[in-house]
Amino acid sequence: MNQYCLTGLLLVLGVVLHIEWATAKPPNKMPDQLPSFLKVCHRNAPDLDTCVRESYEELRPRLIEGIPELYIPAMEPLVVPQVKMDQDSGAIYLHSVYRNVKVTGISKHTVNELRLEPSKLKFILSLTFPKLHMESDYSIKGKIMMMPLLGDGHCNVDLVNITMRTELIGQEYKKNGANFLKINTVKVKYELSDVHIHLDNLFNGDKALGDRMNEFLNENWKALAEEVRPLMTKALVDILRASVDKLFASFSYDHLLPK
């Protein structure tokens, strides 16, 4: 498949799942306390993981429209004005821009694992999405496996059974006399079972060439996705670190997970 549609979607997805996206509107001022509708769990409780999962499930109905107090944007649909992606190494040399990106299906996920280890300041989250659909306007130019790729039109992508597992390890620090957390380590793994993509108006509207390229991309999506896995993983790690640090900088550790 076109790795930039896949890359863009995974980047968008990764940011949303882990607490913030640049288009989410923050509160008008720094919050003094957590929102009242958030169930707070205690780090030393024997049933901590059960409590955390219950807290998350109580938040799920609010995720569709977003939770500005926690820097969480609306999920259905997730709308992103623009995503730029570039790669010029390996078998892929492409420059692309995606505008008016809309992703649906994010809210229909399953929680596989949600675990906290306060003694290690470790947070683990694994989610599976049965199906995600992305559509956007796109502009792309470059080469894939020595084959030229040129287009400017509409892009549709369907991803099936995407599982993402993220592990965050934090470090405590003092600010204004209170304990806060900052993320030191981020590990991200993802898998998906199937992809279908369609790019309109490839090669200046040449239908025969466009049909052949779409067929090639769909037949070879696994190889192309592996080619860009290091790029996507690094980008997800960088975004997630910045995203979660923003949340942790807004609330002290004792607010988020009291003793």
CSV table of C-alpha atoms in Angstrom, one decimal:
chain,number,residue,atom,x,y,z
A,1,MET,CA,0.0,0.0,0.0
A,2,ASN,CA,1.0,3.6,-0.1
A,3,GLN,CA,3.1,3.8,3.0
A,4,TYR,CA,2.3,7.5,3.6
A,5,CYS,CA,-1.5,6.9,4.0
A,6,LEU,CA,-0.6,4.1,6.4
A,7,THR,CA,2.0,6.2,8.2
A,8,GLY,CA,-0.2,9.2,8.5
A,9,LEU,CA,-3.1,7.1,9.9
A,10,LEU,CA,-0.9,5.4,12.5
A,11,LEU,CA,0.6,8.6,13.6
A,12,VAL,CA,-2.8,10.2,14.0
A,13,LEU,CA,-4.0,7.1,15.9
A,14,GLY,CA,-1.0,7.0,18.2
A,15,VAL,CA,-1.4,10.5,19.3
A,16,VAL,CA,-5.1,10.2,20.0
A,17,LEU,CA,-4.8,7.0,22.0
A,18,HIS,CA,-2.2,8.5,24.3
A,19,ILE,CA,-3.9,11.6,25.5
A,20,GLU,CA,-3.3,14.6,23.1
A,21,TRP,CA,-3.4,15.9,19.5
A,22,ALA,CA,-2.3,19.3,18.4
A,23,THR,CA,-5.8,20.2,17.4
A,24,ALA,CA,-7.3,19.5,20.8
A,25,LYS,CA,-8.3,22.7,22.5
A,26,PRO,CA,-6.7,23.0,26.0
A,27,PRO,CA,-8.5,24.6,29.0
A,28,ASN,CA,-8.5,28.4,29.1
A,29,LYS,CA,-6.1,28.2,32.1
A,30,MET,CA,-4.0,25.6,33.8
A,31,PRO,CA,-6.4,23.3,35.8
A,32,ASP,CA,-6.1,23.3,39.6
A,33,GLN,CA,-7.6,19.8,39.9
A,34,LEU,CA,-8.7,16.8,37.8
A,35,PRO,CA,-12.2,17.0,36.4
A,36,SER,CA,-14.9,15.7,38.8
A,37,PHE,CA,-16.1,13.0,36.3
A,38,LEU,CA,-12.7,11.3,36.4
A,39,LYS,CA,-12.5,8.3,38.7
A,40,VAL,CA,-9.2,8.6,40.6
A,41,CYS,CA,-7.3,5.5,41.6
A,42,HIS,CA,-4.8,5.0,44.4
A,43,ARG,CA,-1.3,3.8,43.5
A,44,ASN,CA,-1.1,1.5,46.6
A,45,ALA,CA,-4.5,-0.1,46.2
A,46,PRO,CA,-4.4,-3.9,45.7
A,47,ASP,CA,-7.0,-3.6,42.9
A,48,LEU,CA,-5.2,-0.8,41.1
A,49,ASP,CA,-5.4,-2.3,37.6
A,50,THR,CA,-9.1,-3.0,38.1
A,51,CYS,CA,-9.8,0.5,39.2
A,52,VAL,CA,-7.8,2.0,36.3
A,53,ARG,CA,-9.8,0.0,33.8
A,54,GLU,CA,-13.1,1.0,35.4
A,55,SER,CA,-12.0,4.6,35.3
A,56,TYR,CA,-11.1,4.3,31.6
A,57,GLU,CA,-14.5,2.6,30.8
A,58,GLU,CA,-16.3,5.4,32.5
A,59,LEU,CA,-14.5,7.9,30.3
A,60,ARG,CA,-15.2,6.1,27.0
A,61,PRO,CA,-18.6,7.7,26.3
A,62,ARG,CA,-16.9,11.1,26.6
A,63,LEU,CA,-14.1,10.2,24.2
A,64,ILE,CA,-16.3,10.5,21.1
A,65,GLU,CA,-16.8,14.3,21.6
A,66,GLY,CA,-13.4,14.8,23.3
A,67,ILE,CA,-12.3,15.9,26.8
A,68,PRO,CA,-10.5,19.2,26.6
A,69,GLU,CA,-9.7,19.1,30.3
A,70,LEU,CA,-7.4,16.2,29.6
A,71,TYR,CA,-6.2,17.4,26.2
A,72,ILE,CA,-8.2,14.6,24.4
A,73,PRO,CA,-9.7,15.6,21.0
A,74,ALA,CA,-13.0,14.4,19.6
A,75,MET,CA,-12.5,10.8,18.3
A,76,GLU,CA,-15.5,10.3,16.0
A,77,PRO,CA,-14.5,11.4,13.5
A,78,LEU,CA,-11.0,12.5,14.3
A,79,VAL,CA,-10.3,15.4,12.0
A,80,VAL,CA,-6.7,16.6,11.3
A,81,PRO,CA,-6.2,19.6,9.0
A,82,GLN,CA,-2.9,18.4,7.5
A,83,VAL,CA,-0.2,15.7,7.8
A,84,LYS,CA,3.1,16.0,5.9
A,85,MET,CA,5.2,12.9,5.3
A,86,ASP,CA,8.6,12.5,3.6
A,87,GLN,CA,11.0,9.6,3.2
A,88,ASP,CA,14.1,9.4,1.0
A,89,SER,CA,15.8,6.2,2.1
A,90,GLY,CA,15.7,2.5,1.3
A,91,ALA,CA,13.3,1.4,-1.5
A,92,ILE,CA,11.0,4.3,-0.9
A,93,TYR,CA,11.5,8.0,-2.0
A,94,LEU,CA,8.3,10.0,-1.6
A,95,HIS,CA,7.1,13.4,-0.6
A,96,SER,CA,3.4,13.7,0.3
A,97,VAL,CA,0.9,16.0,2.0
A,98,TYR,CA,-2.6,14.9,3.3
A,99,ARG,CA,-5.2,17.6,3.9
A,100,ASN,CA,-8.7,17.4,5.6
A,101,VAL,CA,-7.8,14.0,7.1
A,102,LYS,CA,-10.8,12.2,8.7
A,103,VAL,CA,-10.5,9.0,10.6
A,104,THR,CA,-13.5,6.9,11.8
A,105,GLY,CA,-13.7,3.8,13.9
A,106,ILE,CA,-11.3,4.9,16.7
A,107,SER,CA,-13.9,4.7,19.5
A,108,LYS,CA,-14.8,1.1,18.6
A,109,HIS,CA,-11.7,-0.4,20.2
A,110,THR,CA,-11.1,-3.2,22.7
A,111,VAL,CA,-8.8,-2.9,25.7
A,112,ASN,CA,-6.4,-5.8,25.7
A,113,GLU,CA,-4.2,-4.7,28.5
A,114,LEU,CA,-4.2,-1.7,30.9
A,115,ARG,CA,-1.7,-2.0,33.6
A,116,LEU,CA,0.2,0.3,36.0
A,117,GLU,CA,3.3,-0.5,38.0
A,118,PRO,CA,3.8,2.5,40.3
A,119,SER,CA,6.9,1.1,41.9
A,120,LYS,CA,8.6,1.2,38.5
A,121,LEU,CA,6.6,4.3,37.2
A,122,LYS,CA,5.5,2.0,34.3
A,123,PHE,CA,2.3,2.4,32.3
A,124,ILE,CA,1.2,-0.2,29.8
A,125,LEU,CA,-1.7,0.1,27.3
A,126,SER,CA,-2.7,-2.3,24.5
A,127,LEU,CA,-5.7,-1.7,22.3
A,128,THR,CA,-7.2,-3.4,19.2
A,129,PHE,CA,-9.3,-1.6,16.5
A,130,PRO,CA,-11.4,-3.9,14.4
A,131,LYS,CA,-11.5,-1.5,11.5
A,132,LEU,CA,-10.3,2.0,10.9
A,133,HIS,CA,-11.2,4.1,7.9
A,134,MET,CA,-9.3,7.2,6.7
A,135,GLU,CA,-10.0,9.5,3.9
A,136,SER,CA,-8.3,12.7,2.9
A,137,ASP,CA,-7.2,14.9,0.0
A,138,TYR,CA,-3.6,14.0,-1.0
A,139,SER,CA,-0.7,15.1,-3.1
A,140,ILE,CA,2.2,12.7,-3.6
A,141,LYS,CA,5.3,12.4,-5.7
A,142,GLY,CA,8.2,10.0,-5.8
A,143,LYS,CA,9.2,6.4,-6.3
A,144,ILE,CA,8.3,3.0,-4.6
A,145,MET,CA,10.6,0.1,-5.4
A,146,MET,CA,11.9,2.1,-8.5
A,147,MET,CA,8.4,2.6,-9.7
A,148,PRO,CA,7.3,6.3,-10.2
A,149,LEU,CA,4.3,7.4,-8.1
A,150,LEU,CA,2.5,10.7,-8.9
A,151,GLY,CA,-0.9,11.8,-7.8
A,152,ASP,CA,-3.1,14.6,-6.5
A,153,GLY,CA,-6.7,13.7,-5.5
A,154,HIS,CA,-8.6,11.8,-2.9
A,155,CYS,CA,-7.3,8.9,-0.7
A,156,ASN,CA,-9.3,6.1,1.0
A,157,VAL,CA,-7.7,3.6,3.4
A,158,ASP,CA,-9.2,0.8,5.4
A,159,LEU,CA,-7.1,-1.0,8.1
A,160,VAL,CA,-8.3,-4.2,9.7
A,161,ASN,CA,-7.5,-5.5,13.2
A,162,ILE,CA,-4.8,-3.0,14.3
A,163,THR,CA,-3.3,-3.8,17.7
A,164,MET,CA,-1.0,-1.2,19.3
A,165,ARG,CA,0.9,-1.7,22.6
A,166,THR,CA,2.6,1.1,24.3
A,167,GLU,CA,4.8,1.0,27.4
A,168,LEU,CA,5.7,4.2,29.2
A,169,ILE,CA,8.3,4.5,31.9
A,170,GLY,CA,8.5,7.8,33.9
A,171,GLN,CA,10.7,9.7,36.3
A,172,GLU,CA,9.6,11.8,39.3
A,173,TYR,CA,10.7,15.4,39.7
A,174,LYS,CA,9.8,18.3,42.0
A,175,LYS,CA,7.9,21.4,40.8
A,176,ASN,CA,6.5,24.0,43.2
A,177,GLY,CA,7.0,21.6,46.1
A,178,ALA,CA,4.9,18.8,44.4
A,179,ASN,CA,5.9,15.5,42.7
A,180,PHE,CA,5.4,15.5,38.9
A,181,LEU,CA,6.2,12.8,36.3
A,182,LYS,CA,8.2,13.0,33.1
A,183,ILE,CA,8.4,10.2,30.5
A,184,ASN,CA,11.9,8.8,30.1
A,185,THR,CA,11.2,5.7,27.9
A,186,VAL,CA,8.5,5.0,25.3
A,187,LYS,CA,8.2,1.7,23.6
A,188,VAL,CA,5.6,1.2,20.8
A,189,LYS,CA,4.7,-2.0,18.9
A,190,TYR,CA,1.9,-2.4,16.4
A,191,GLU,CA,0.5,-5.1,14.1
A,192,LEU,CA,-2.3,-5.1,11.5
A,193,SER,CA,-3.8,-8.0,9.5
A,194,ASP,CA,-5.1,-6.3,6.3
A,195,VAL,CA,-5.1,-3.0,4.4
A,196,HIS,CA,-7.0,-1.7,1.4
A,197,ILE,CA,-6.2,1.6,-0.2
A,198,HIS,CA,-7.5,3.5,-3.2
A,199,LEU,CA,-5.8,6.7,-4.6
A,200,ASP,CA,-7.9,8.7,-7.0
A,201,ASN,CA,-6.4,10.7,-9.9
A,202,LEU,CA,-3.0,9.0,-10.1
A,203,PHE,CA,-0.7,10.0,-13.0
A,204,ASN,CA,-2.8,13.0,-14.0
A,205,GLY,CA,-6.0,10.9,-14.3
A,206,ASP,CA,-4.6,8.1,-16.4
A,207,LYS,CA,-7.1,5.3,-15.4
A,208,ALA,CA,-5.1,2.4,-16.7
A,209,LEU,CA,-1.9,3.4,-14.9
A,210,GLY,CA,-3.8,4.4,-11.8
A,211,ASP,CA,-5.6,1.0,-11.6
A,212,ARG,CA,-2.3,-0.9,-12.0
A,213,MET,CA,-0.6,1.2,-9.3
A,214,ASN,CA,-3.5,0.8,-6.9
A,215,GLU,CA,-3.4,-3.0,-7.5
A,216,PHE,CA,0.3,-3.1,-7.0
A,217,LEU,CA,0.1,-1.1,-3.7
A,218,ASN,CA,-2.7,-3.4,-2.3
A,219,GLU,CA,-0.8,-6.5,-3.3
A,220,ASN,CA,2.5,-5.4,-1.7
A,221,TRP,CA,1.3,-3.4,1.4
A,222,LYS,CA,3.0,-5.8,3.8
A,223,ALA,CA,6.5,-5.4,2.3
A,224,LEU,CA,6.0,-1.6,2.0
A,225,ALA,CA,4.7,-1.3,5.6
A,226,GLU,CA,7.8,-3.2,6.9
A,227,GLU,CA,10.0,-0.8,4.9
A,228,VAL,CA,8.8,2.1,6.9
A,229,ARG,CA,8.3,0.4,10.3
A,230,PRO,CA,11.4,2.1,11.8
A,231,LEU,CA,10.2,5.5,10.6
A,232,MET,CA,6.7,5.1,12.0
A,233,THR,CA,7.9,3.7,15.3
A,234,LYS,CA,10.3,6.5,15.9
A,235,ALA,CA,7.7,9.1,14.9
A,236,LEU,CA,5.1,7.5,17.3
A,237,VAL,CA,7.7,7.5,20.1
A,238,ASP,CA,8.5,11.1,19.7
A,239,ILE,CA,4.9,12.2,19.5
A,240,LEU,CA,3.8,10.1,22.4
A,241,ARG,CA,6.6,11.4,24.6
A,242,ALA,CA,5.6,15.0,24.0
A,243,SER,CA,1.9,14.3,24.3
A,244,VAL,CA,2.0,12.5,27.6
A,245,ASP,CA,4.5,14.9,29.1
A,246,LYS,CA,2.0,17.7,28.4
A,247,LEU,CA,-0.6,15.9,30.5
A,248,PHE,CA,1.8,15.0,33.2
A,249,ALA,CA,3.0,18.6,33.4
A,250,SER,CA,-0.5,19.8,34.0
A,251,PHE,CA,-1.3,17.6,37.0
A,252,SER,CA,1.0,16.4,39.8
A,253,TYR,CA,1.6,12.7,40.3
A,254,ASP,CA,-0.3,12.9,43.5
A,255,HIS,CA,-3.3,14.3,41.7
A,256,LEU,CA,-3.2,11.7,38.9
A,257,LEU,CA,-2.4,8.7,41.1
A,258,PRO,CA,-2.5,9.5,44.9
A,259,LYS,CA,-1.1,7.2,47.5
